[in-house]
Coordinates of C-alpha atoms and ligand atoms in Angstrom, one line a residue:
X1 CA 69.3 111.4 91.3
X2 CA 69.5 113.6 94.4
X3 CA 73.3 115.5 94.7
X4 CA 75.5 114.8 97.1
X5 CA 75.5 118.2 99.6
X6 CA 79.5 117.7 100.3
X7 CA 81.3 120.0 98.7
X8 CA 85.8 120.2 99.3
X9 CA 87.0 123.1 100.3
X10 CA 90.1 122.6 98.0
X11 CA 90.7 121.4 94.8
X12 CA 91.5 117.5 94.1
X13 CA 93.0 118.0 90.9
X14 CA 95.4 120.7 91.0
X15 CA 99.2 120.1 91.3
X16 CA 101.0 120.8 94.6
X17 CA 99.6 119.8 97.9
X18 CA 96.3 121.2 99.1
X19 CA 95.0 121.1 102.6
X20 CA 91.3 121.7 103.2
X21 CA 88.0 119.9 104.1
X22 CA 85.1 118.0 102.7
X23 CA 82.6 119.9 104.0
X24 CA 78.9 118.8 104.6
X25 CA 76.3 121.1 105.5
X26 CA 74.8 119.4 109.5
X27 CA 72.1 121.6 110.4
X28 CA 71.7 121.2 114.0
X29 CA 70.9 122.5 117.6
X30 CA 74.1 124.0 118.4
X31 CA 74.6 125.6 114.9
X32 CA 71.9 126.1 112.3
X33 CA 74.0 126.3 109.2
X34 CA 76.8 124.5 110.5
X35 CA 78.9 121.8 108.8
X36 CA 80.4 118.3 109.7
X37 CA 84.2 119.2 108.5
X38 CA 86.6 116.3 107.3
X39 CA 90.1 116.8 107.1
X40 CA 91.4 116.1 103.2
X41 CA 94.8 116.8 101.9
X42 CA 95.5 116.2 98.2
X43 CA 99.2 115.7 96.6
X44 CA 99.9 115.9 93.5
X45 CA 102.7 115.8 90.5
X46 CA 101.7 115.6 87.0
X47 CA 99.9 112.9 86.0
X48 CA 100.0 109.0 87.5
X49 CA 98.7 106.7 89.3
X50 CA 96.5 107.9 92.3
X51 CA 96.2 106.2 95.9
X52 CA 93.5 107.1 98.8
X53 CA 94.5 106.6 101.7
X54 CA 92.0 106.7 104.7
X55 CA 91.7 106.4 108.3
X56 CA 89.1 106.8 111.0
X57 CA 86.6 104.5 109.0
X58 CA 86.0 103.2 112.9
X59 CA 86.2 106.3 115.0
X60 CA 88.1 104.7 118.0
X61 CA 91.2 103.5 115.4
X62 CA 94.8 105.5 115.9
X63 CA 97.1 103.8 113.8
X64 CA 95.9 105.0 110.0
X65 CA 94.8 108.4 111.1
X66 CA 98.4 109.1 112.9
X67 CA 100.4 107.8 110.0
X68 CA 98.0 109.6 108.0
X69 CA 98.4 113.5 109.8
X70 CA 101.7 112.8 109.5
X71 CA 102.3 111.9 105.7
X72 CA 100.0 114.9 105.1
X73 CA 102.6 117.2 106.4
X74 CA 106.0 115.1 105.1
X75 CA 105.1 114.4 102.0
X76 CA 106.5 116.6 99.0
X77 CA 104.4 117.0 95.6
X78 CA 108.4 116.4 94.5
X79 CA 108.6 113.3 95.7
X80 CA 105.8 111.6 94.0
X81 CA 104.6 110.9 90.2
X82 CA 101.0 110.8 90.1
X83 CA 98.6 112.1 93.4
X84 CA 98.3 110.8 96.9
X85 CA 94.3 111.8 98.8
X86 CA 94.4 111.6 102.6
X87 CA 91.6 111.2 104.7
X88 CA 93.0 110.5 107.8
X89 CA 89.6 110.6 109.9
X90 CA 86.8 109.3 107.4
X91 CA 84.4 109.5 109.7
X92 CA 85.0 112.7 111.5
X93 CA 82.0 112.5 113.8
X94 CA 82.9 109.2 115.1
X95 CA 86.4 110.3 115.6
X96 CA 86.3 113.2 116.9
X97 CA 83.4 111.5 120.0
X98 CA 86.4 108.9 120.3
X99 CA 83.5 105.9 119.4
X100 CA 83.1 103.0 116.6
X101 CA 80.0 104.8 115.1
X102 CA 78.7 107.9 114.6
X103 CA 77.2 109.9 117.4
X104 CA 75.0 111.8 115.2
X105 CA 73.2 108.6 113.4
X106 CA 74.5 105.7 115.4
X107 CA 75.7 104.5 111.7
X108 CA 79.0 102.1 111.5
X109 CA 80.6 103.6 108.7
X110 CA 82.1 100.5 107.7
X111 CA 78.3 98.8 107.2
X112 CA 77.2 102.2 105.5
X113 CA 78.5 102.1 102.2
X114 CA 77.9 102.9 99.5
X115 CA 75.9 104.8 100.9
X116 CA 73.0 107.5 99.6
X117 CA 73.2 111.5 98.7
X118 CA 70.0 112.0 100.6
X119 CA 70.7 110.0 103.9
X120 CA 72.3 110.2 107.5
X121 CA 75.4 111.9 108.1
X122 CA 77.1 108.8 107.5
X123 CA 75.0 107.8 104.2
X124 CA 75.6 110.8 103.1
X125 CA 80.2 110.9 103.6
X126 CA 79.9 107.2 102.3
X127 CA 78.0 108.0 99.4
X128 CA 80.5 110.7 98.7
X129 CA 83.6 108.8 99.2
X130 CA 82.0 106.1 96.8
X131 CA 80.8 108.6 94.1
X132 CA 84.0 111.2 94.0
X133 CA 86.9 109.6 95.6
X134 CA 87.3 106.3 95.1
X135 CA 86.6 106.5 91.1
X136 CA 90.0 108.8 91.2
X137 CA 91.9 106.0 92.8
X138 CA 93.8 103.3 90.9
X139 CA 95.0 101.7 94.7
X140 CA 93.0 102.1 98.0
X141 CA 94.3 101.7 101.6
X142 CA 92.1 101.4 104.6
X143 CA 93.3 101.4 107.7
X144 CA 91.6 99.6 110.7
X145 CA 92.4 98.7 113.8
X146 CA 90.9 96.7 117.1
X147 CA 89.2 99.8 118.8
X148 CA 88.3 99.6 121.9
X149 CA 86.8 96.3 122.2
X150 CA 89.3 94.4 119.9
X151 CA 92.8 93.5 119.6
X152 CA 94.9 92.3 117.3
X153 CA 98.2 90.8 115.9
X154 CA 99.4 94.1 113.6
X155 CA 98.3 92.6 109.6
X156 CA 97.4 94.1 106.4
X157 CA 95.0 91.9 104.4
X158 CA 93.3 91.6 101.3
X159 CA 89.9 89.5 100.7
X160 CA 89.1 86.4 98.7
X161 CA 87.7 87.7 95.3
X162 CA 85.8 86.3 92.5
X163 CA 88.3 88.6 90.4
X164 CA 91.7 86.1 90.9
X165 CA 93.9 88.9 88.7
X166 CA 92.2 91.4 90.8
X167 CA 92.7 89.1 94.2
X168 CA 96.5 88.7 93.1
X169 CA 97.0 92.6 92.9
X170 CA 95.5 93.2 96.1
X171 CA 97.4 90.5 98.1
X172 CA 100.7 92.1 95.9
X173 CA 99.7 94.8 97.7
X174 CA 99.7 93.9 100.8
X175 CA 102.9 92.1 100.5
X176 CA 104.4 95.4 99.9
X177 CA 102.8 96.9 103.0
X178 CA 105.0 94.4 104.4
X179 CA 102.9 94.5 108.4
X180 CA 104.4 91.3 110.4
X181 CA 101.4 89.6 109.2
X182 CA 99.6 89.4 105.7
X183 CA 96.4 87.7 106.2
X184 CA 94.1 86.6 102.6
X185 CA 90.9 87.4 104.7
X186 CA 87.0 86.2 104.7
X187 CA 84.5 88.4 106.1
X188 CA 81.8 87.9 108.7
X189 CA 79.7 90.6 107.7
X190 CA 81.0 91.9 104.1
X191 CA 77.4 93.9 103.5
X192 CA 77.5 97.8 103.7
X193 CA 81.9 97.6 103.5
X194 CA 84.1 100.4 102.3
X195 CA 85.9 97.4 101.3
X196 CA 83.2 95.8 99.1
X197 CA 82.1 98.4 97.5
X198 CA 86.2 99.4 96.6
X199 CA 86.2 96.1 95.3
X200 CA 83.3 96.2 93.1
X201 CA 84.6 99.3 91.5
X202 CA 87.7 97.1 90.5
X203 CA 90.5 98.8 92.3
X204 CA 93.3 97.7 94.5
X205 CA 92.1 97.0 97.8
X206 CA 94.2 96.9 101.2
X207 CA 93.3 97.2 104.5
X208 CA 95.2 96.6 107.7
X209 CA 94.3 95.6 111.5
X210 CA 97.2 96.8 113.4
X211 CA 96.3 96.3 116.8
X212 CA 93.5 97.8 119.0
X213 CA 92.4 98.1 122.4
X214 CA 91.1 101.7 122.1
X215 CA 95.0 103.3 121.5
X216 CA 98.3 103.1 118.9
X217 CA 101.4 101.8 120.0
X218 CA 105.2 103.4 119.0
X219 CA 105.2 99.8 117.1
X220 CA 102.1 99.5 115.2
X221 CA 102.3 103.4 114.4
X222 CA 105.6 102.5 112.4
X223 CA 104.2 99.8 110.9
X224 CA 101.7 102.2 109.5
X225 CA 104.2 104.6 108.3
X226 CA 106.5 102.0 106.9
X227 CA 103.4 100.5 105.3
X228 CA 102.0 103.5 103.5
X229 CA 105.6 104.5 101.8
X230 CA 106.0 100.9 100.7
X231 CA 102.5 101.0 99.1
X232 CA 103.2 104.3 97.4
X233 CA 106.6 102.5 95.8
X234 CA 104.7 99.6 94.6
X235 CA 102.0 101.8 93.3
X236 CA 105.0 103.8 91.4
X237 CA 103.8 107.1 92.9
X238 CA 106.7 107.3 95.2
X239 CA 110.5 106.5 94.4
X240 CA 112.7 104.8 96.2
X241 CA 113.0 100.6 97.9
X242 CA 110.7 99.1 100.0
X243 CA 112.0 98.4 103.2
X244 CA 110.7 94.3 103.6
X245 CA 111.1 92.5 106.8
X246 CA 109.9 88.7 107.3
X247 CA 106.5 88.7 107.2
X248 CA 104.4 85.6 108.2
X249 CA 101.5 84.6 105.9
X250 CA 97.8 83.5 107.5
X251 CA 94.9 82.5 106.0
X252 CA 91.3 82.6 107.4
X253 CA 90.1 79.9 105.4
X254 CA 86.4 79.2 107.0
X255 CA 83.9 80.6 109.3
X256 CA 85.5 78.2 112.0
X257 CA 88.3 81.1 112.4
X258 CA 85.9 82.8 114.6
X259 CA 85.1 82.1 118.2
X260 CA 82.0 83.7 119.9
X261 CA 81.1 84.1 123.3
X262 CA 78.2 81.9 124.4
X263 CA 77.8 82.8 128.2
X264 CA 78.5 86.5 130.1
X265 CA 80.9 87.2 132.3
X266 CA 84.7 87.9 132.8
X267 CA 87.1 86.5 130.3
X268 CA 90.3 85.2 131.6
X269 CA 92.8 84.4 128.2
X270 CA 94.6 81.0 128.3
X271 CA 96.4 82.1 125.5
X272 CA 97.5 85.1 124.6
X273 CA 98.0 87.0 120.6
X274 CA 100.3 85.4 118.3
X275 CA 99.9 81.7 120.5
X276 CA 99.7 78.4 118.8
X277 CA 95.9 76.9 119.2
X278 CA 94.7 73.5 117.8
X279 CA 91.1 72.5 117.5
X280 CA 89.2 71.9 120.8
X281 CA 91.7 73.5 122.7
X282 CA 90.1 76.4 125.0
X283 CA 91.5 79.8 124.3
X284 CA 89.7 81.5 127.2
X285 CA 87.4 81.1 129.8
X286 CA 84.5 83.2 131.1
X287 CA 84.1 83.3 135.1
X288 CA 80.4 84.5 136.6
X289 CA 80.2 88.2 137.4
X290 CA 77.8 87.2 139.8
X291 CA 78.6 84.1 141.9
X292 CA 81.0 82.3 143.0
X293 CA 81.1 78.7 143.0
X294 CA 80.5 78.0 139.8
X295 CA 83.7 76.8 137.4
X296 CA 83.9 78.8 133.8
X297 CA 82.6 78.0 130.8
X298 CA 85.2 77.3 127.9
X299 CA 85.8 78.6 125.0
X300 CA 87.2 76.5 122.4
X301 CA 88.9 76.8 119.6
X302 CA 87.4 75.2 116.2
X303 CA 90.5 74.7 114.0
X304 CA 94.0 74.7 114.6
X305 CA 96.4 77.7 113.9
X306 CA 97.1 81.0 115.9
X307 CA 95.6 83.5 117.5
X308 CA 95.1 86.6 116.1
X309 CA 92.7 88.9 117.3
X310 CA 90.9 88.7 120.3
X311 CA 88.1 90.6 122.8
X312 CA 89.5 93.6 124.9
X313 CA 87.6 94.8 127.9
X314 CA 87.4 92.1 131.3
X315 CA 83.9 91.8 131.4
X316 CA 82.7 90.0 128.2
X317 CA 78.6 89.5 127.0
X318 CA 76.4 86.8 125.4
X319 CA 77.6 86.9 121.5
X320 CA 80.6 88.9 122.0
X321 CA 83.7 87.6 119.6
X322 CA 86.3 85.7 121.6
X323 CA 88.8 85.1 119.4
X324 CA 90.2 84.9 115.6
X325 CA 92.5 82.1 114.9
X326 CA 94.1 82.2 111.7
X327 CA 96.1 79.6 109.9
X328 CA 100.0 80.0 109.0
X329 CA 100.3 79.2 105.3
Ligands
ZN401 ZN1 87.8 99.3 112.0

Protein backbone atom coordinates (compact mmCIF):
# COMPACT_ATOMS: atom_id res chain seq x y z
CA UNK A 1 0.00 0.00 0.00
CA UNK A 2 1.36 3.34 -1.24
CA UNK A 3 2.00 6.12 1.92
CA UNK A 4 0.28 8.90 2.27
CA UNK A 5 2.97 11.94 1.33
CA UNK A 6 1.17 14.46 4.08
CA UNK A 7 3.11 14.75 6.82
CA UNK A 8 1.78 17.60 10.07
CA UNK A 9 4.00 19.86 10.95
CA UNK A 10 2.97 19.51 14.71
CA UNK A 11 2.26 16.81 16.84
CA UNK A 12 -1.50 15.39 17.27
CA UNK A 13 -0.93 13.76 20.38
CA UNK A 14 0.86 15.92 22.71
CA UNK A 15 -0.85 17.89 25.52
CA UNK A 16 -1.37 21.72 25.19
CA UNK A 17 -2.44 23.31 21.99
CA UNK A 18 -0.36 23.04 18.88
CA UNK A 19 -0.76 25.18 15.79
CA UNK A 20 0.83 24.01 12.58
CA UNK A 21 0.06 22.41 9.11
CA UNK A 22 -0.67 19.25 7.25
CA UNK A 23 1.64 19.66 4.84
CA UNK A 24 1.65 17.93 1.28
CA UNK A 25 4.40 18.03 -0.94
CA UNK A 26 2.59 19.92 -4.71
CA UNK A 27 5.31 20.01 -7.09
CA UNK A 28 4.37 22.54 -9.53
CA UNK A 29 5.20 25.50 -11.97
CA UNK A 30 5.43 28.17 -9.63
CA UNK A 31 7.41 26.17 -6.99
CA UNK A 32 9.19 22.82 -7.66
CA UNK A 33 9.36 21.45 -4.13
CA UNK A 34 6.51 23.39 -2.90
CA UNK A 35 3.69 22.26 -0.64
CA UNK A 36 -0.18 22.57 -0.45
CA UNK A 37 -0.30 23.79 3.44
CA UNK A 38 -3.54 23.16 5.60
CA UNK A 39 -4.05 24.90 8.63
CA UNK A 40 -4.41 22.25 11.81
CA UNK A 41 -4.51 23.12 15.39
CA UNK A 42 -4.65 20.37 17.97
CA UNK A 43 -5.93 20.77 21.76
CA UNK A 44 -5.46 18.68 24.22
CA UNK A 45 -5.82 17.69 28.15
CA UNK A 46 -5.15 14.34 29.25
CA UNK A 47 -6.92 11.78 27.96
CA UNK A 48 -10.80 11.76 26.63
CA UNK A 49 -12.92 11.80 24.23
CA UNK A 50 -11.72 13.46 20.88
CA UNK A 51 -13.82 15.73 18.38
CA UNK A 52 -12.66 17.00 14.66
CA UNK A 53 -14.03 19.61 13.75
CA UNK A 54 -13.71 20.78 10.03
CA UNK A 55 -14.46 23.48 7.69
CA UNK A 56 -13.84 24.42 4.10
CA UNK A 57 -14.90 20.82 2.85
CA UNK A 58 -16.60 23.27 -0.03
CA UNK A 59 -14.13 25.97 -0.60
CA UNK A 60 -16.72 28.90 -0.96
CA UNK A 61 -18.35 28.00 2.79
CA UNK A 62 -17.61 30.82 5.68
CA UNK A 63 -19.52 29.74 8.50
CA UNK A 64 -17.42 26.47 9.88
CA UNK A 65 -14.07 27.92 8.90
CA UNK A 66 -14.80 31.43 10.92
CA UNK A 67 -16.11 29.66 13.96
CA UNK A 68 -13.32 27.42 13.48
CA UNK A 69 -10.12 30.27 13.32
CA UNK A 70 -11.75 31.45 16.06
CA UNK A 71 -12.08 28.49 18.58
CA UNK A 72 -8.45 27.76 17.46
CA UNK A 73 -7.29 30.81 19.21
CA UNK A 74 -10.08 30.88 22.39
CA UNK A 75 -9.97 27.72 23.28
CA UNK A 76 -7.75 26.64 26.43
CA UNK A 77 -6.10 23.07 26.77
CA UNK A 78 -7.64 23.96 30.54
CA UNK A 79 -10.85 24.10 29.56
CA UNK A 80 -11.34 20.75 28.04
CA UNK A 81 -10.89 16.83 29.06
CA UNK A 82 -9.93 14.90 26.25
CA UNK A 83 -8.56 16.80 22.64
CA UNK A 84 -10.28 19.00 20.15
CA UNK A 85 -8.57 18.80 16.01
CA UNK A 86 -9.48 21.92 13.90
CA UNK A 87 -9.30 22.01 10.42
CA UNK A 88 -11.01 25.04 9.62
CA UNK A 89 -10.17 25.00 5.68
CA UNK A 90 -10.17 21.09 4.65
CA UNK A 91 -9.69 21.87 1.42
CA UNK A 92 -7.19 24.60 1.41
CA UNK A 93 -6.84 24.81 -2.39
CA UNK A 94 -10.48 25.36 -2.87
CA UNK A 95 -10.56 27.87 -0.13
CA UNK A 96 -8.05 29.79 -0.59
CA UNK A 97 -9.36 30.26 -4.93
CA UNK A 98 -12.72 31.23 -3.06
CA UNK A 99 -14.46 28.12 -5.33
CA UNK A 100 -16.59 24.72 -4.50
CA UNK A 101 -13.71 22.45 -5.94
CA UNK A 102 -10.28 22.43 -6.17
CA UNK A 103 -8.43 24.50 -8.69
CA UNK A 104 -5.59 22.21 -8.94
CA UNK A 105 -7.75 18.86 -9.83
CA UNK A 106 -11.24 20.27 -10.36
CA UNK A 107 -12.09 17.47 -7.53
CA UNK A 108 -15.29 18.18 -5.07
CA UNK A 109 -13.86 17.21 -1.97
CA UNK A 110 -17.05 16.24 -0.61
CA UNK A 111 -17.35 13.36 -3.64
CA UNK A 112 -13.59 12.54 -3.05
CA UNK A 113 -13.51 10.52 -0.21
CA UNK A 114 -12.06 8.27 0.99
CA UNK A 115 -9.88 8.99 -1.09
CA UNK A 116 -6.33 7.32 -2.37
CA UNK A 117 -2.45 8.00 -1.02
CA UNK A 118 -1.35 8.04 -4.59
CA UNK A 119 -4.00 10.43 -6.29
CA UNK A 120 -4.98 14.19 -7.02
CA UNK A 121 -4.40 16.74 -4.59
CA UNK A 122 -7.75 16.20 -3.32
CA UNK A 123 -7.47 12.14 -3.30
CA UNK A 124 -4.65 12.52 -1.74
CA UNK A 125 -6.02 15.27 1.69
CA UNK A 126 -9.13 12.94 1.71
CA UNK A 127 -7.27 9.87 1.97
CA UNK A 128 -5.39 11.40 4.79
CA UNK A 129 -8.20 12.77 6.72
CA UNK A 130 -9.81 9.21 6.31
CA UNK A 131 -6.65 7.17 7.24
CA UNK A 132 -5.11 9.63 10.35
CA UNK A 133 -7.79 11.83 11.56
CA UNK A 134 -10.88 10.54 11.61
CA UNK A 135 -9.81 7.09 13.30
CA UNK A 136 -8.66 9.61 16.35
CA UNK A 137 -12.20 10.98 16.57
CA UNK A 138 -14.97 9.60 18.79
CA UNK A 139 -17.51 12.69 17.32
CA UNK A 140 -17.15 14.52 13.93
CA UNK A 141 -18.47 17.94 12.89
CA UNK A 142 -18.65 19.09 9.38
CA UNK A 143 -19.54 22.18 8.58
CA UNK A 144 -21.29 23.16 5.25
CA UNK A 145 -22.93 25.73 3.93
CA UNK A 146 -24.93 27.03 0.50
CA UNK A 147 -21.84 28.51 -1.29
CA UNK A 148 -22.27 30.52 -3.85
CA UNK A 149 -25.01 28.91 -5.69
CA UNK A 150 -27.12 27.72 -2.64
CA UNK A 151 -28.90 29.03 0.18
CA UNK A 152 -30.28 27.82 3.06
CA UNK A 153 -32.40 27.96 6.29
CA UNK A 154 -29.32 27.69 9.05
CA UNK A 155 -29.66 23.46 10.24
CA UNK A 156 -27.40 20.94 11.46
CA UNK A 157 -28.35 17.44 10.33
CA UNK A 158 -27.61 13.99 10.76
CA UNK A 159 -28.41 11.16 8.02
CA UNK A 160 -30.73 8.15 8.04
CA UNK A 161 -28.50 5.14 9.04
CA UNK A 162 -28.76 1.42 8.90
CA UNK A 163 -26.99 1.75 12.38
CA UNK A 164 -30.38 3.10 14.52
CA UNK A 165 -28.07 3.33 17.94
CA UNK A 166 -25.60 4.97 15.77
CA UNK A 167 -28.46 7.20 13.89
CA UNK A 168 -29.82 8.11 17.48
CA UNK A 169 -26.25 9.46 18.62
CA UNK A 170 -25.86 11.37 15.69
CA UNK A 171 -29.31 13.08 15.69
CA UNK A 172 -28.38 13.54 19.84
CA UNK A 173 -25.84 15.33 18.43
CA UNK A 174 -27.28 17.53 16.51
CA UNK A 175 -29.87 18.39 19.02
CA UNK A 176 -27.10 19.62 21.04
CA UNK A 177 -25.82 21.83 18.21
CA UNK A 178 -29.05 23.29 18.86
CA UNK A 179 -29.00 25.40 14.88
CA UNK A 180 -32.88 26.77 14.48
CA UNK A 181 -33.34 23.81 12.44
CA UNK A 182 -32.29 20.00 12.93
CA UNK A 183 -33.09 18.19 9.81
CA UNK A 184 -32.74 13.85 9.86
CA UNK A 185 -31.42 14.18 6.25
CA UNK A 186 -31.36 11.81 2.82
CA UNK A 187 -28.82 12.40 0.36
CA UNK A 188 -28.94 12.89 -3.33
CA UNK A 189 -25.62 11.86 -4.08
CA UNK A 190 -24.15 10.10 -0.75
CA UNK A 191 -21.06 8.38 -3.03
CA UNK A 192 -17.50 9.82 -2.45
CA UNK A 193 -18.90 11.87 1.15
CA UNK A 194 -16.74 12.87 4.04
CA UNK A 195 -19.96 12.06 5.65
CA UNK A 196 -20.17 8.37 4.44
CA UNK A 197 -17.20 7.40 4.87
CA UNK A 198 -17.26 9.06 8.79
CA UNK A 199 -20.20 6.92 9.05
CA UNK A 200 -18.82 3.74 7.99
CA UNK A 201 -16.00 4.16 10.41
CA UNK A 202 -18.84 4.20 13.19
CA UNK A 203 -18.47 7.62 14.67
CA UNK A 204 -20.69 10.41 15.49
CA UNK A 205 -21.54 12.20 12.55
CA UNK A 206 -22.89 16.01 12.27
CA UNK A 207 -22.97 18.32 9.72
CA UNK A 208 -24.58 21.67 9.31
CA UNK A 209 -26.01 23.88 6.35
CA UNK A 210 -26.05 27.31 7.74
CA UNK A 211 -26.90 29.44 5.04
CA UNK A 212 -25.01 30.26 1.74
CA UNK A 213 -25.04 32.48 -1.09
CA UNK A 214 -21.17 32.74 -1.40
CA UNK A 215 -20.80 34.72 2.35
CA UNK A 216 -21.50 34.26 6.42
CA UNK A 217 -23.81 36.33 8.19
CA UNK A 218 -23.26 37.96 12.02
CA UNK A 219 -26.32 35.27 12.56
CA UNK A 220 -25.28 32.07 11.09
CA UNK A 221 -21.56 32.75 12.32
CA UNK A 222 -23.12 32.54 16.01
CA UNK A 223 -24.88 29.76 15.32
CA UNK A 224 -21.65 28.18 14.43
CA UNK A 225 -19.93 29.23 17.45
CA UNK A 226 -22.87 28.43 19.72
CA UNK A 227 -22.97 25.10 17.95
CA UNK A 228 -19.49 23.89 18.33
CA UNK A 229 -19.32 24.65 22.31
CA UNK A 230 -22.57 22.81 22.72
CA UNK A 231 -21.20 19.86 20.80
CA UNK A 232 -17.93 19.81 22.87
CA UNK A 233 -20.41 19.71 26.23
CA UNK A 234 -22.36 16.85 24.95
CA UNK A 235 -19.20 15.14 23.88
CA UNK A 236 -17.88 15.79 27.68
CA UNK A 237 -14.76 17.41 26.30
CA UNK A 238 -15.82 20.78 27.37
CA UNK A 239 -17.56 21.87 30.83
CA UNK A 240 -20.20 23.83 31.32
CA UNK A 241 -24.53 24.05 29.91
CA UNK A 242 -25.62 24.10 26.64
CA UNK A 243 -27.14 27.09 25.76
CA UNK A 244 -30.74 25.46 23.91
CA UNK A 245 -33.07 27.72 22.12
CA UNK A 246 -36.39 26.31 20.30
CA UNK A 247 -35.31 24.50 17.62
CA UNK A 248 -37.82 23.22 14.80
CA UNK A 249 -37.47 19.56 13.64
CA UNK A 250 -37.64 18.63 9.62
CA UNK A 251 -37.46 15.63 7.95
CA UNK A 252 -36.55 15.01 4.24
CA UNK A 253 -38.38 11.91 4.07
CA UNK A 254 -38.12 11.14 0.05
CA UNK A 255 -36.48 12.19 -3.05
CA UNK A 256 -39.70 14.39 -3.74
CA UNK A 257 -37.87 17.08 -1.25
CA UNK A 258 -35.99 18.11 -4.15
CA UNK A 259 -37.08 20.39 -7.00
CA UNK A 260 -34.93 20.75 -10.20
CA UNK A 261 -34.84 23.13 -12.83
CA UNK A 262 -36.24 21.84 -16.14
CA UNK A 263 -36.01 24.94 -18.46
CA UNK A 264 -33.09 27.94 -18.43
CA UNK A 265 -33.55 31.19 -17.59
CA UNK A 266 -34.06 33.75 -14.73
CA UNK A 267 -35.70 32.47 -11.58
CA UNK A 268 -38.12 34.77 -9.90
CA UNK A 269 -38.96 33.10 -6.09
CA UNK A 270 -42.74 32.96 -5.23
CA UNK A 271 -41.70 31.92 -1.99
CA UNK A 272 -39.14 32.71 -0.13
CA UNK A 273 -36.72 30.42 2.78
CA UNK A 274 -38.53 29.26 5.76
CA UNK A 275 -42.28 29.61 3.64
CA UNK A 276 -45.04 27.09 3.99
CA UNK A 277 -45.37 24.96 0.40
CA UNK A 278 -47.90 22.20 -0.29
CA UNK A 279 -47.75 19.81 -3.12
CA UNK A 280 -48.31 21.33 -6.70
CA UNK A 281 -47.91 24.64 -5.55
CA UNK A 282 -45.10 26.56 -7.67
CA UNK A 283 -42.20 27.81 -5.57
CA UNK A 284 -40.64 29.73 -8.45
CA UNK A 285 -40.76 30.56 -11.92
CA UNK A 286 -38.16 30.82 -14.66
CA UNK A 287 -38.66 33.88 -17.21
CA UNK A 288 -36.69 33.57 -20.87
CA UNK A 289 -33.26 35.30 -20.90
CA UNK A 290 -33.95 35.62 -24.40
CA UNK A 291 -37.45 36.77 -25.42
CA UNK A 292 -40.05 38.34 -24.33
CA UNK A 293 -43.51 37.21 -24.82
CA UNK A 294 -43.31 34.08 -23.60
CA UNK A 295 -45.00 33.45 -19.87
CA UNK A 296 -42.61 31.27 -17.27
CA UNK A 297 -42.41 27.97 -16.79
CA UNK A 298 -43.27 26.73 -13.09
CA UNK A 299 -41.75 25.11 -10.79
CA UNK A 300 -43.72 23.04 -8.48
CA UNK A 301 -43.37 21.76 -5.46
CA UNK A 302 -43.88 17.79 -4.98
CA UNK A 303 -44.81 17.43 -1.38
CA UNK A 304 -46.02 19.65 1.19
CA UNK A 305 -43.83 21.25 3.95
CA UNK A 306 -41.28 24.30 3.87
CA UNK A 307 -38.75 25.61 2.08
CA UNK A 308 -35.44 25.21 2.93
CA UNK A 309 -32.79 25.63 0.69
CA UNK A 310 -32.95 27.13 -2.50
CA UNK A 311 -30.84 28.28 -5.90
CA UNK A 312 -28.83 31.60 -5.51
CA UNK A 313 -27.65 33.40 -8.57
CA UNK A 314 -30.72 35.26 -11.06
CA UNK A 315 -29.92 33.39 -13.97
CA UNK A 316 -30.70 29.72 -13.42
CA UNK A 317 -29.76 26.50 -16.08
CA UNK A 318 -31.34 23.27 -17.43
CA UNK A 319 -30.90 20.75 -14.12
CA UNK A 320 -30.03 23.28 -11.76
CA UNK A 321 -31.75 22.56 -8.05
CA UNK A 322 -34.62 24.87 -7.40
CA UNK A 323 -35.56 24.18 -4.14
CA UNK A 324 -35.52 21.75 -1.00
CA UNK A 325 -38.71 21.47 0.89
CA UNK A 326 -38.54 19.73 4.04
CA UNK A 327 -41.21 18.45 6.27
CA UNK A 328 -41.89 19.88 10.02
CA UNK A 329 -42.06 16.79 12.21
ZN1 LIG B 1 -20.63 22.23 1.31
Amino acid sequence: MTHNPISPTTPLDAEGTHHGFLRLPHSRDDSAWGSVMIPITVIRNGDGPTALLTGGNHGDEYEGPLALQALATTLQPDQITGRVIILPMMNLPAFTAGLRCSPIDGANMNRSFPGKPDGTVTQKICHYIATELVPLADIVLDFHSGGRTLDFLPFAAAHILDDKAQEAASMAAVQAFNAPYSVRMLEIDNVGMFDTEVESQGKVFVTTELGGAGTASAKTTAIARKGINNLLIHAGILSGTLEQHQTVQLDMPDDRCFVFCEVAGVIEYLVDLGAPVTAGQPIAHIWPADRTGVLPAPCLAARNGILAARHVPGLIKLGDFVGLVAVEI
